[in-house]
PDB file of C-alpha atoms in Angstrom:
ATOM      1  CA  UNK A  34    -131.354  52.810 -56.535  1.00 41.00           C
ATOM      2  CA  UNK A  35    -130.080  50.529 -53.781  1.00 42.00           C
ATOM      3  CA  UNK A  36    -130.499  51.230 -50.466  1.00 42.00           C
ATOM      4  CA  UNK A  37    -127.703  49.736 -47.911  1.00 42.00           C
ATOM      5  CA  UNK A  38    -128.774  48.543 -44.569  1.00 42.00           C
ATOM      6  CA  UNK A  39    -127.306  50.573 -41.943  1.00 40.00           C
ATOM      7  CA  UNK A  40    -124.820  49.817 -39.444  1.00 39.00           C
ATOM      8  CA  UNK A  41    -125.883  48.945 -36.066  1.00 37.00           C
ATOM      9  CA  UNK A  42    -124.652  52.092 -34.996  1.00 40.00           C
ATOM     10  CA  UNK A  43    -127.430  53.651 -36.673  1.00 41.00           C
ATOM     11  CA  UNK A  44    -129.604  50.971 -36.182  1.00 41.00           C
ATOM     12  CA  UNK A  45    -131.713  53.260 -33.369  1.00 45.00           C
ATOM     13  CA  UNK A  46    -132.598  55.552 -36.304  1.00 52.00           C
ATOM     14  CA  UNK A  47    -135.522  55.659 -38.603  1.00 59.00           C
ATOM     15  CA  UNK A  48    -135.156  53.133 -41.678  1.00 62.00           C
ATOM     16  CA  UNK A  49    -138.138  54.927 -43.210  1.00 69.00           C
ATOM     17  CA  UNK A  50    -137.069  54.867 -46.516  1.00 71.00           C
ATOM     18  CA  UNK A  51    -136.370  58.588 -47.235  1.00 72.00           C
ATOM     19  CA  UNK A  52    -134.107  58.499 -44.110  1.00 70.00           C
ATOM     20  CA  UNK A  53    -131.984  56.018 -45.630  1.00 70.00           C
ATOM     21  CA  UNK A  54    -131.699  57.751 -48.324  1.00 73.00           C
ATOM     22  CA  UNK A  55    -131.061  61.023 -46.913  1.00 69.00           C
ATOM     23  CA  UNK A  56    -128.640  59.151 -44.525  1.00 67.00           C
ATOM     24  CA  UNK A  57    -126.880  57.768 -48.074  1.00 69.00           C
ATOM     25  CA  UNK A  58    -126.417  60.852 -48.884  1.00 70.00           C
ATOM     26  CA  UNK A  59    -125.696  63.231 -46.073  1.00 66.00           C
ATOM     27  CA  UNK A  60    -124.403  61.174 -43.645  1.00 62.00           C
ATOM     28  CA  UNK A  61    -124.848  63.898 -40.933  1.00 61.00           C
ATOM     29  CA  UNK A  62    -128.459  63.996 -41.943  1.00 57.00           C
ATOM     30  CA  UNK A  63    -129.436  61.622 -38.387  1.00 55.00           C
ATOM     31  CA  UNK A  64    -127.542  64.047 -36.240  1.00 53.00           C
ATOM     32  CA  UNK A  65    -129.144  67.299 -37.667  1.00 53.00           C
ATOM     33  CA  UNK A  66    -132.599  65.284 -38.106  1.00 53.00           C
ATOM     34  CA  UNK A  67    -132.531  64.474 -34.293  1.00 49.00           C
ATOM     35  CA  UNK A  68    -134.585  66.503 -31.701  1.00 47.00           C
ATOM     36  CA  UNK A  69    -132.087  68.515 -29.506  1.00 45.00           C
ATOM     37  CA  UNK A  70    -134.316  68.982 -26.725  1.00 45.00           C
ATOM     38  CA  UNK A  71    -134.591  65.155 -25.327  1.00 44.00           C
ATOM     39  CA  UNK A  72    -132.053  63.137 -24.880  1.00 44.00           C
ATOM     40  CA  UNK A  73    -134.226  60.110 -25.427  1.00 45.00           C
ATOM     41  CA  UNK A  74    -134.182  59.108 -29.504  1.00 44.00           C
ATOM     42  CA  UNK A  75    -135.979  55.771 -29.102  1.00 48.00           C
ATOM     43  CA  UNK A  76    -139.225  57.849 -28.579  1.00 56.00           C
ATOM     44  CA  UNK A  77    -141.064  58.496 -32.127  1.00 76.00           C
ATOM     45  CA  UNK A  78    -143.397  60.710 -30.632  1.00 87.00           C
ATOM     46  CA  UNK A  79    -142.496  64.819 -29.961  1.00 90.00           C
ATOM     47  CA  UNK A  80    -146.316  65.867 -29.650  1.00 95.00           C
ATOM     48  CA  UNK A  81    -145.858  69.818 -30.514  1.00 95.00           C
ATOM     49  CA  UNK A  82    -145.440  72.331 -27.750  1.00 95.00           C
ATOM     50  CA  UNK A  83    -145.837  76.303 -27.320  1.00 95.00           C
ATOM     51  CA  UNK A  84    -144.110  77.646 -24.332  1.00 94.00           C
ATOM     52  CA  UNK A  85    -145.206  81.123 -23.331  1.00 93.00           C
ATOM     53  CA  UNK A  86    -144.292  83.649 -20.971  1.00 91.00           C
ATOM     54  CA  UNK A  87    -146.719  86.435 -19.164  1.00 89.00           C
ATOM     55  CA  UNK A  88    -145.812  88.818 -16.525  1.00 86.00           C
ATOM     56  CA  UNK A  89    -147.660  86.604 -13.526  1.00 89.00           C
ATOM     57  CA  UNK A  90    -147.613  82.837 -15.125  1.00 92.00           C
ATOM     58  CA  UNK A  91    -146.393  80.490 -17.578  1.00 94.00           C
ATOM     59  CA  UNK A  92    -148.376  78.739 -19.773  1.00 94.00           C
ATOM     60  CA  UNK A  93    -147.429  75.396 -21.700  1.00 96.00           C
ATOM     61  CA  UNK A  94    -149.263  74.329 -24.245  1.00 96.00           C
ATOM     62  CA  UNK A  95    -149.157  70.805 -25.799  1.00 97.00           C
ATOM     63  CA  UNK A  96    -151.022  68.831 -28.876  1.00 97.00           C
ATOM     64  CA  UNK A  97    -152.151  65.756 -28.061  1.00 97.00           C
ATOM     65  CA  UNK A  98    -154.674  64.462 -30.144  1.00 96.00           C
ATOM     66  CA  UNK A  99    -156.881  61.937 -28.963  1.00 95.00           C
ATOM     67  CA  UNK A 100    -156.138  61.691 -25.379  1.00 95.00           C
ATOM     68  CA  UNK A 101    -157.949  62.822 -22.541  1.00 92.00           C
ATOM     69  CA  UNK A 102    -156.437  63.345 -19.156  1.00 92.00           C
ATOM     70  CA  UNK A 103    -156.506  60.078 -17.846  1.00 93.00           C
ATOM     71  CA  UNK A 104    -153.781  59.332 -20.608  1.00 93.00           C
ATOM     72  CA  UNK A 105    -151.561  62.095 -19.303  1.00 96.00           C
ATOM     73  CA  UNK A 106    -149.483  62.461 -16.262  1.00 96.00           C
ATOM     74  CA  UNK A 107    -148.183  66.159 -15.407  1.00 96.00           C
ATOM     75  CA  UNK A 108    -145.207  66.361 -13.219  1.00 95.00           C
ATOM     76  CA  UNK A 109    -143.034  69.216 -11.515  1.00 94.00           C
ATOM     77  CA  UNK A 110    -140.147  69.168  -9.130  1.00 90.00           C
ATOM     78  CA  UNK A 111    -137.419  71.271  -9.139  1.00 86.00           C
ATOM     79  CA  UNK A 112    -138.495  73.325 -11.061  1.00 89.00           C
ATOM     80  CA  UNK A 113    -138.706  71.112 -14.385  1.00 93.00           C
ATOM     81  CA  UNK A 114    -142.292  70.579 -15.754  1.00 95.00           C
ATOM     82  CA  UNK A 115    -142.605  66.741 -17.294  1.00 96.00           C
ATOM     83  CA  UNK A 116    -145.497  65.662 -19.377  1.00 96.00           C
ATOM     84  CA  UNK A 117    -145.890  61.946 -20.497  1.00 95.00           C
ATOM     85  CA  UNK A 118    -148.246  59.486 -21.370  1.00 95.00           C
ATOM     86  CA  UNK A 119    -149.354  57.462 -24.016  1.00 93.00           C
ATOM     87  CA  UNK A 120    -151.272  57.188 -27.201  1.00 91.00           C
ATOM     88  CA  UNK A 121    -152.234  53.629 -28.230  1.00 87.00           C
ATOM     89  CA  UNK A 122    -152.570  52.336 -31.450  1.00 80.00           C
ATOM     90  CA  UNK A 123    -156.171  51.811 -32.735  1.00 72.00           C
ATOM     91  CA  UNK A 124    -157.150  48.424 -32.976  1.00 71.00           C
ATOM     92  CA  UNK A 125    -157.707  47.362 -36.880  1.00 65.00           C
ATOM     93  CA  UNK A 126    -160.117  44.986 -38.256  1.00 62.00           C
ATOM     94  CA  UNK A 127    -158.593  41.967 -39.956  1.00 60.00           C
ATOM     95  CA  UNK A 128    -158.364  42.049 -43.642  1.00 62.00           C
ATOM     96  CA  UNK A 129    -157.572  46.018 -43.469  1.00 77.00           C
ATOM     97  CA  UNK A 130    -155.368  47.975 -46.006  1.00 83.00           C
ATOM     98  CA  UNK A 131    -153.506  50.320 -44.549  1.00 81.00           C
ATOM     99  CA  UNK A 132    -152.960  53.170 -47.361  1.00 86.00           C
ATOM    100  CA  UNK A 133    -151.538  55.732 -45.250  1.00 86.00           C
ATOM    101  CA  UNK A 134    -150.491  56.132 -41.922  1.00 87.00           C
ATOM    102  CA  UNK A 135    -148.564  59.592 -40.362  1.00 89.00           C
ATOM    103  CA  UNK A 136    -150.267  60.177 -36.986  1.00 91.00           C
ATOM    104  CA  UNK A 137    -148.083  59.408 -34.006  1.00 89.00           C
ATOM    105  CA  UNK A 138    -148.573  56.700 -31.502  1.00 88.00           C
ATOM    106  CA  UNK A 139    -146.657  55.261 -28.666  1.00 90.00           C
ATOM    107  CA  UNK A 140    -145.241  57.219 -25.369  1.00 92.00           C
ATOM    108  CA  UNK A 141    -144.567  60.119 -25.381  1.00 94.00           C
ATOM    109  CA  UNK A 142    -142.199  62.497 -22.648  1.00 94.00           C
ATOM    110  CA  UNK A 143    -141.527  66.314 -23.386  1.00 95.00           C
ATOM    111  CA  UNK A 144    -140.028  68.270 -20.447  1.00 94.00           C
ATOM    112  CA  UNK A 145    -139.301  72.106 -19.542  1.00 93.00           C
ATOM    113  CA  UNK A 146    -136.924  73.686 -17.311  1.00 92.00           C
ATOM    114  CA  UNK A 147    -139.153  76.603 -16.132  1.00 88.00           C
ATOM    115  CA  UNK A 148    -137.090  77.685 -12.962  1.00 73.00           C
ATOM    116  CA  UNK A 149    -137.782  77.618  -9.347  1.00 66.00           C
ATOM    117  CA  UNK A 150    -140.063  80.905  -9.944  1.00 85.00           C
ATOM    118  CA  UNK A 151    -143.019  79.019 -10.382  1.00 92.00           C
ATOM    119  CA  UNK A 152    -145.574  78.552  -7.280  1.00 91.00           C
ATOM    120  CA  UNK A 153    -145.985  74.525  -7.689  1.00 89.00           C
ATOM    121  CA  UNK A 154    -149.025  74.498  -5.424  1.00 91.00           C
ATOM    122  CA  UNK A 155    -150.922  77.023  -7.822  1.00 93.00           C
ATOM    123  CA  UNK A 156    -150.262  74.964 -10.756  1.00 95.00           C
ATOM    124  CA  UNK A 157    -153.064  74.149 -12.583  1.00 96.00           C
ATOM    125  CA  UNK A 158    -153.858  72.157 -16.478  1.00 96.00           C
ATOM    126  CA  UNK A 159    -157.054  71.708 -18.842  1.00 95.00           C
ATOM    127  CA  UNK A 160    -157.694  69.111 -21.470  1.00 95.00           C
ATOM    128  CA  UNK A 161    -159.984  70.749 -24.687  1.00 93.00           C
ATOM    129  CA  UNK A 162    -160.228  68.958 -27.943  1.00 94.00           C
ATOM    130  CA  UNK A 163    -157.414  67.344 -27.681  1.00 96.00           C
ATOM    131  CA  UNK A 164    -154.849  70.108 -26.601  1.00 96.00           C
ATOM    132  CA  UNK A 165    -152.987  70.418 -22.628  1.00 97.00           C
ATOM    133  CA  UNK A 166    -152.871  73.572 -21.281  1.00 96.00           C
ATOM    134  CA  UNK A 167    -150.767  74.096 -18.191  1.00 96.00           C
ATOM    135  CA  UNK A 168    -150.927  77.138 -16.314  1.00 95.00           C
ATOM    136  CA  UNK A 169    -148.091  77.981 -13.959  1.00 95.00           C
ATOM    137  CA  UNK A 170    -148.297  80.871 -12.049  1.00 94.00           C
ATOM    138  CA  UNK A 171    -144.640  82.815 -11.014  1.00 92.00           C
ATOM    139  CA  UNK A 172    -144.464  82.657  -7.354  1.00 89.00           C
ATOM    140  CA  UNK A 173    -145.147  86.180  -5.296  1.00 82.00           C
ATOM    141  CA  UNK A 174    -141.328  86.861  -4.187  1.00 78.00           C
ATOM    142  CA  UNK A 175    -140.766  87.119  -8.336  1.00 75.00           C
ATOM    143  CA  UNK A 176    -143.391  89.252  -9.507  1.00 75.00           C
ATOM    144  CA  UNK A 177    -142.464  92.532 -10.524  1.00 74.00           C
ATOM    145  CA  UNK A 178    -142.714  95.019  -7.553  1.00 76.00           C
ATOM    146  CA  UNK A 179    -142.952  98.493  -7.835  1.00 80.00           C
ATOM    147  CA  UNK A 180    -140.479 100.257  -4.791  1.00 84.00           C
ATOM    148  CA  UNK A 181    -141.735 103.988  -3.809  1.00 87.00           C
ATOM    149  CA  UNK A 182    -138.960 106.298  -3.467  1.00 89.00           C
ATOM    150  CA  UNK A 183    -139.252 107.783  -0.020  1.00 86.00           C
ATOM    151  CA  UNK A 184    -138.486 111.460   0.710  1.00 80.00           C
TER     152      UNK A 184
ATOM    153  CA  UNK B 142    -147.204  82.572 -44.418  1.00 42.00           C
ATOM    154  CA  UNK B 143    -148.733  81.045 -41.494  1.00 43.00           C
ATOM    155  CA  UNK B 144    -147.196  77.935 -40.593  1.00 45.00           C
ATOM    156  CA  UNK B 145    -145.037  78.162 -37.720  1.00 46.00           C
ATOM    157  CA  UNK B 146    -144.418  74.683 -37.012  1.00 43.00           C
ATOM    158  CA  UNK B 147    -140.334  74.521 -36.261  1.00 49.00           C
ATOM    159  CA  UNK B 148    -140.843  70.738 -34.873  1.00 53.00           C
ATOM    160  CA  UNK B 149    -139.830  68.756 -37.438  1.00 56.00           C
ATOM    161  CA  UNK B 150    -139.407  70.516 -40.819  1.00 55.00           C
ATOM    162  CA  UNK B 151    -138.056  67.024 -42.696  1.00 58.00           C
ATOM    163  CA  UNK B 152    -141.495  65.189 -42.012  1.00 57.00           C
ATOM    164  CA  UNK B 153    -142.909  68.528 -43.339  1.00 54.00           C
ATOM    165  CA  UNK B 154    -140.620  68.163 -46.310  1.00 54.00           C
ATOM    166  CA  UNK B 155    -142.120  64.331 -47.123  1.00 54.00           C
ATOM    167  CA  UNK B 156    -145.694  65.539 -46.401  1.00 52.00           C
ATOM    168  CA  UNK B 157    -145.640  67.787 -49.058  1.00 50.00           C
ATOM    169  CA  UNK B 158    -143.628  65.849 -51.332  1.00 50.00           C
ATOM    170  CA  UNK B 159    -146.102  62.723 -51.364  1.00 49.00           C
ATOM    171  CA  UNK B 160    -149.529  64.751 -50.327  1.00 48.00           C
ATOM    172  CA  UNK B 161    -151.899  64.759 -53.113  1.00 43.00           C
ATOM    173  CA  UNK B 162    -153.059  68.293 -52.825  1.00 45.00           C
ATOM    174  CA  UNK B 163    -151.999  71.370 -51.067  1.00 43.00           C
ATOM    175  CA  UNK B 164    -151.269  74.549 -51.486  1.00 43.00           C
ATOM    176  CA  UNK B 165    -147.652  76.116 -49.674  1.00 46.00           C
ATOM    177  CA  UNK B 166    -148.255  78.380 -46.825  1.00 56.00           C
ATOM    178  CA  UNK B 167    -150.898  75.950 -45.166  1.00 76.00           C
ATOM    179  CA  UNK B 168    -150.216  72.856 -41.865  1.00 89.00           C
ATOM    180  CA  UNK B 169    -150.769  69.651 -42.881  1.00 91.00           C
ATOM    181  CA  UNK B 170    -153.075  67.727 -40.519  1.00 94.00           C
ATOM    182  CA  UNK B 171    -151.216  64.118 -40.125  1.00 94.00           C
ATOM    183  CA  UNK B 172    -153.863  61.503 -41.461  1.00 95.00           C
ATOM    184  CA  UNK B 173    -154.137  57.531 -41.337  1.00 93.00           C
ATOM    185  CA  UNK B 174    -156.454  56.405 -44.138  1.00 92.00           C
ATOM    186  CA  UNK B 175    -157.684  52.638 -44.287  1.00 90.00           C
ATOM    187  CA  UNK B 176    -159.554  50.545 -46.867  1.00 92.00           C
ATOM    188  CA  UNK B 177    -161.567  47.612 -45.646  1.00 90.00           C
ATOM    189  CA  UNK B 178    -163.429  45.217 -47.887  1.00 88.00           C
ATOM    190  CA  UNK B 179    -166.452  47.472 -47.108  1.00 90.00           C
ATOM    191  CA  UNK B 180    -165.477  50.685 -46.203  1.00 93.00           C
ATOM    192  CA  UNK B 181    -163.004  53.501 -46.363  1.00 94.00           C
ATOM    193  CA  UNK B 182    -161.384  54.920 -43.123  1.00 94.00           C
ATOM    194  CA  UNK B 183    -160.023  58.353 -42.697  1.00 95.00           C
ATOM    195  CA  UNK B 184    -158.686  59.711 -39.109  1.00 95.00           C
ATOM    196  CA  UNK B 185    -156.911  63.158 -38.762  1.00 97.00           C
ATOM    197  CA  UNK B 186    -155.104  64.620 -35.622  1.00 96.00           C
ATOM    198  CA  UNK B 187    -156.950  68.109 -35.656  1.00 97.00           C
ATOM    199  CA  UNK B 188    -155.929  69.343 -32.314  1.00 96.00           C
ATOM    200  CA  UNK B 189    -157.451  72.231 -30.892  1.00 94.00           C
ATOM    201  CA  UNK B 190    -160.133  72.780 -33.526  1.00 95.00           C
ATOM    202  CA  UNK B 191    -163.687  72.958 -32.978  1.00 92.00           C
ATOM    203  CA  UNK B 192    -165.735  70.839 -35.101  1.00 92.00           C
ATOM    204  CA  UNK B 193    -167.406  74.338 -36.910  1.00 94.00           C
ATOM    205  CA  UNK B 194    -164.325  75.123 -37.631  1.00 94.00           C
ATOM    206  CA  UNK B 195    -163.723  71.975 -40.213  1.00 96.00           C
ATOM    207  CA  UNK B 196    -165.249  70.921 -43.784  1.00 96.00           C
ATOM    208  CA  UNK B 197    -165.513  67.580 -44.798  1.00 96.00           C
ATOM    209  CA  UNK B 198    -166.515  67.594 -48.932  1.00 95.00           C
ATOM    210  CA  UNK B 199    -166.837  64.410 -50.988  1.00 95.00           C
ATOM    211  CA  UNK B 200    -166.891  65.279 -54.783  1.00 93.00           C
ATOM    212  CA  UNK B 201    -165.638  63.425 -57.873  1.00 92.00           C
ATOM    213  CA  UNK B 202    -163.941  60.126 -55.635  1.00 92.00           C
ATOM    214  CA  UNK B 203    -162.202  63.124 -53.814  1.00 94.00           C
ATOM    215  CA  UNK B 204    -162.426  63.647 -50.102  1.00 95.00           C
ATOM    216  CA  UNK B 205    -161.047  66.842 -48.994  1.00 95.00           C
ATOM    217  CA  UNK B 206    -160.735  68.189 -45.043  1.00 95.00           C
ATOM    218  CA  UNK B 207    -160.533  72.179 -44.557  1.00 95.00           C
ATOM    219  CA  UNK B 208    -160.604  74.481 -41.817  1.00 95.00           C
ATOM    220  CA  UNK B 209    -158.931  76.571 -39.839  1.00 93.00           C
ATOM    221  CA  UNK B 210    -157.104  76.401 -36.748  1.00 92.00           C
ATOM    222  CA  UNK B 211    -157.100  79.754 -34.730  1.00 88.00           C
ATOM    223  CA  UNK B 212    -154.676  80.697 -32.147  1.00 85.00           C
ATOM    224  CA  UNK B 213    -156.047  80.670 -28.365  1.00 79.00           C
ATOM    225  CA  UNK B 214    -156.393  84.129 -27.183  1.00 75.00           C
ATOM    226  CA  UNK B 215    -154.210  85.069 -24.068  1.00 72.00           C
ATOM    227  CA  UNK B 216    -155.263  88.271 -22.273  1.00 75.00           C
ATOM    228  CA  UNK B 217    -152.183  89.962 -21.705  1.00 80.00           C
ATOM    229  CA  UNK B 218    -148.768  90.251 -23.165  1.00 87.00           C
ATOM    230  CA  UNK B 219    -147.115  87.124 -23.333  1.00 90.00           C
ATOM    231  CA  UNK B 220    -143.807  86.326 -24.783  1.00 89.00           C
ATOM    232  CA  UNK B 221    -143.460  82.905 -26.798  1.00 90.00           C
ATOM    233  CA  UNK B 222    -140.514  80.954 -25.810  1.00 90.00           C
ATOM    234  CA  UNK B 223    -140.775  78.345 -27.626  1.00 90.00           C
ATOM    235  CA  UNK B 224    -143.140  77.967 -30.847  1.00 90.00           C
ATOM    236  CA  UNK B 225    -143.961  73.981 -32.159  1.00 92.00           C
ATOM    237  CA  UNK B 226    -147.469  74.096 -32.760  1.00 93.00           C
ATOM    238  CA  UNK B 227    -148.877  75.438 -35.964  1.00 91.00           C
ATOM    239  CA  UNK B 228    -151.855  77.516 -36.607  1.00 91.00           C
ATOM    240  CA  UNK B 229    -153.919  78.569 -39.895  1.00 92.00           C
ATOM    241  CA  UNK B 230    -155.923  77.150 -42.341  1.00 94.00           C
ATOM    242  CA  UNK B 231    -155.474  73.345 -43.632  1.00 94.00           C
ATOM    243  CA  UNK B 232    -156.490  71.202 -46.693  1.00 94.00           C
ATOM    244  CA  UNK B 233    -156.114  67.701 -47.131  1.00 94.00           C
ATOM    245  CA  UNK B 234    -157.057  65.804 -49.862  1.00 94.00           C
ATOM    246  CA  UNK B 235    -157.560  61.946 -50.484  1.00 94.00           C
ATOM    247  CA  UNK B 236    -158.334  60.342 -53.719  1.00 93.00           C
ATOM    248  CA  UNK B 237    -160.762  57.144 -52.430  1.00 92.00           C
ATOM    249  CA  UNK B 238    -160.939  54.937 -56.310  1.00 91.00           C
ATOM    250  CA  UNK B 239    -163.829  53.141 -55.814  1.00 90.00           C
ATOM    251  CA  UNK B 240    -167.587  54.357 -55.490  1.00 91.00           C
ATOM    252  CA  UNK B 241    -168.912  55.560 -52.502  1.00 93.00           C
ATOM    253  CA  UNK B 242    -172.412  55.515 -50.479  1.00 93.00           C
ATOM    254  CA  UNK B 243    -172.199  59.328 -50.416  1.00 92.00           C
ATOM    255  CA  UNK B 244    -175.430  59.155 -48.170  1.00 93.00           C
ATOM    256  CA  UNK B 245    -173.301  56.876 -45.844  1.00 94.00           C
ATOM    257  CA  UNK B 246    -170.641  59.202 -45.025  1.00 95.00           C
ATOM    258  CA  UNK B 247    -170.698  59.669 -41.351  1.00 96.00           C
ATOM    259  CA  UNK B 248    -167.963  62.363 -39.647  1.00 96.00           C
ATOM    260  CA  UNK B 249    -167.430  62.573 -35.830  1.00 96.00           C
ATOM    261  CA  UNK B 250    -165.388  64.442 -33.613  1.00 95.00           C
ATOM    262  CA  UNK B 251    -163.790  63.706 -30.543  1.00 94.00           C
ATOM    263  CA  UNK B 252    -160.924  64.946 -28.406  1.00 95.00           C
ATOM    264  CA  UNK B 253    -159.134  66.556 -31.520  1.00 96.00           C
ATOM    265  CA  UNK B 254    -159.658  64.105 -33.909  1.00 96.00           C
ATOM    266  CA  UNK B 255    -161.751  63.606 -36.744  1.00 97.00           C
ATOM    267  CA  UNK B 256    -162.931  60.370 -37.698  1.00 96.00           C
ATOM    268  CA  UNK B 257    -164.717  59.620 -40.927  1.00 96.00           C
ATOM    269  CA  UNK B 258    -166.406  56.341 -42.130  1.00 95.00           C
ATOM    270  CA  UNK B 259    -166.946  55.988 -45.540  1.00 95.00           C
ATOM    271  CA  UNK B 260    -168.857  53.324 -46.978  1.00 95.00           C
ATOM    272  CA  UNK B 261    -168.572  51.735 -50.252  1.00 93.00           C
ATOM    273  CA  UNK B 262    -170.867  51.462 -52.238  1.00 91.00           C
ATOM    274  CA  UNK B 263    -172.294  48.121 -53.486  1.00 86.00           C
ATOM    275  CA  UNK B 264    -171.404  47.564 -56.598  1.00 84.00           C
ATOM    276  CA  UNK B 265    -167.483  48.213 -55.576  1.00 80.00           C
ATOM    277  CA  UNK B 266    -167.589  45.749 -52.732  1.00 79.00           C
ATOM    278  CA  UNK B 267    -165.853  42.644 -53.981  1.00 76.00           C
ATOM    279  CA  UNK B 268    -169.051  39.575 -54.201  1.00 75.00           C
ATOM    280  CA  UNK B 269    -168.372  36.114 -54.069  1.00 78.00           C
ATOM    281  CA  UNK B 270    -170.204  34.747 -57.161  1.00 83.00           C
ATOM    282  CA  UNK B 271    -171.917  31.860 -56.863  1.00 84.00           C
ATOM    283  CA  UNK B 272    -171.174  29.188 -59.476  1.00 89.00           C
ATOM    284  CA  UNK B 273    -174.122  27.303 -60.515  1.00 86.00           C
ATOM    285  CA  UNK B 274    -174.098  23.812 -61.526  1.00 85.00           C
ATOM    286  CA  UNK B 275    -176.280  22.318 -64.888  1.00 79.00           C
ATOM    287  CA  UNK B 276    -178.197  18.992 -65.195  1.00 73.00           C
ATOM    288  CA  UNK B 277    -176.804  17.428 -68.097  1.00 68.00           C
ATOM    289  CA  UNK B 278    -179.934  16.276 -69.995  1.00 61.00           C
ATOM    290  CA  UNK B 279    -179.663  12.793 -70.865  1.00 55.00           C
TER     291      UNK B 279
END
């Protein structure tokens, strides 16, 4: 089977070899294939991430294998949570076959729009075996409030 | 079915397509696997897992990870909003050709990943053979 080179256009895209031929035949296939959540497509890395929701807090949850949090930076302001960093690539030994090779490296960004609910200043994150856990606490003036009926 | 993984269900689709063993309704840990003149190299991204919680098996040339990766417990209701990561048990298997020291096998684990060093053993490392030269008697 021959595989065409793809237009510049395209030429931001993956040319991993069952993306080409995907791409050969659905030519859609780079528009469905790319993340919808960042805007940024140069980035090869999404690291995985659970969002959940409690009655007092947030709490964000991303993979990141192999990092610790020196290799992280955790940002918020206005009221958008951003998590980068970077993994680097290991350093190989000369005369080293590589046979396989699917873990991620590179930088990585993944950002959530949480809402000005949170309480930045009681925002707080742990590193464990490789997976960031950010708490974020809802502010006071949000939190459910029971009102007592008077009369 | 346990795999809740909604990231990226194409790479999924490869995985499984080129994988050498699995079984459906299990993640796929993402693996780099070297071969050096001396050794074979195996990493895995196993986020989140304790190192209890994995099996590393050598048998017949095959290496095979297992385990299981358990959700954290939240007290408290909690919604999910959005769901990437996956959870449940995992096996990967990797067919290494040549012979191995099996008593040289050496796992580690650090910060979510799993390194394993595998030495060859001697007879598969490649010798240079040293070509002797004969006095011609005269």
């Amino acid at each position: 089977m021959s595989t065409r080179q793809l237009t510049t256009h395209d030429k931001k895209h993956s040319n991993h070899p069952l993306d080409l031929i995907l791409h050969e035949f659905f030519p859609q296939y780079h528009e469905m294939a790319k993340p919808t959540w960042d805007s940024d497509e140069n980035r090869s890395w999404y690291p995985e991430m659970n969002i959940q929701e409690g009655e007092k807090d947030f709490v964000v949850s991303v993979e990141l294998p192999g990092l610790e949090d020196k290799d992280v930076d955790i940002n918020y302001s206005n009221g958008r949570l951003v998590i980068k960093g970077e993994r680097k690539q290991p350093e190989t030994k000369d005369s080293v076959n590589e046979h396989r090779v699917e873990r991620k490296h590179g930088v990585f960004e993944r950002s959530v729009v949480l809402g000005s609910k949170v309480d930045s200043e009681a925002i707080s994150a742990s590193f464990h075996d490789g997976v960031l856990v950010v708490s974020l606490p809802k502010s006071s003036d949000v939190l459910p409030r029971k009102i007592e009926i008077q009369g | 079915m346990n795999h809740l993984s909604i990231s990226d269900p194409f790479r999924e689709l490869v995985s499984r397509a080129i994988t050498d063993d699995t079984s459906m309704g299990e993640w796929l840990p993402r693996i780099d696997y070297y071969e050096s003149e001396s050794a074979y190299q195996v990493n895995a991204d196993l986020p989140g897992i304790e190192k209890d919680n994995v099996d590393v098996t050598y048998e017949n040339k095959i290496l095979t990870l297992s385990g299981e990766k358990k959700v954290e417990s939240t007290e408290g209701n909690y919604a999910n909003h959005r769901v990437e990561r996956a959870f449940g048990r995992f096996t990967r298997s990797i067919h290494l050709p040549k012979d191995v020291n099996i008593d040289g096998i050496k796992a580690e684990m650090k910060n979510g990943v799993l390194h394993i060093e595998i030495p060859k053993a001697e007879s598969a490392q490649a010798k240079k053979i040293l070509i002797s030269s004969q006095e011609v008697a005269s």
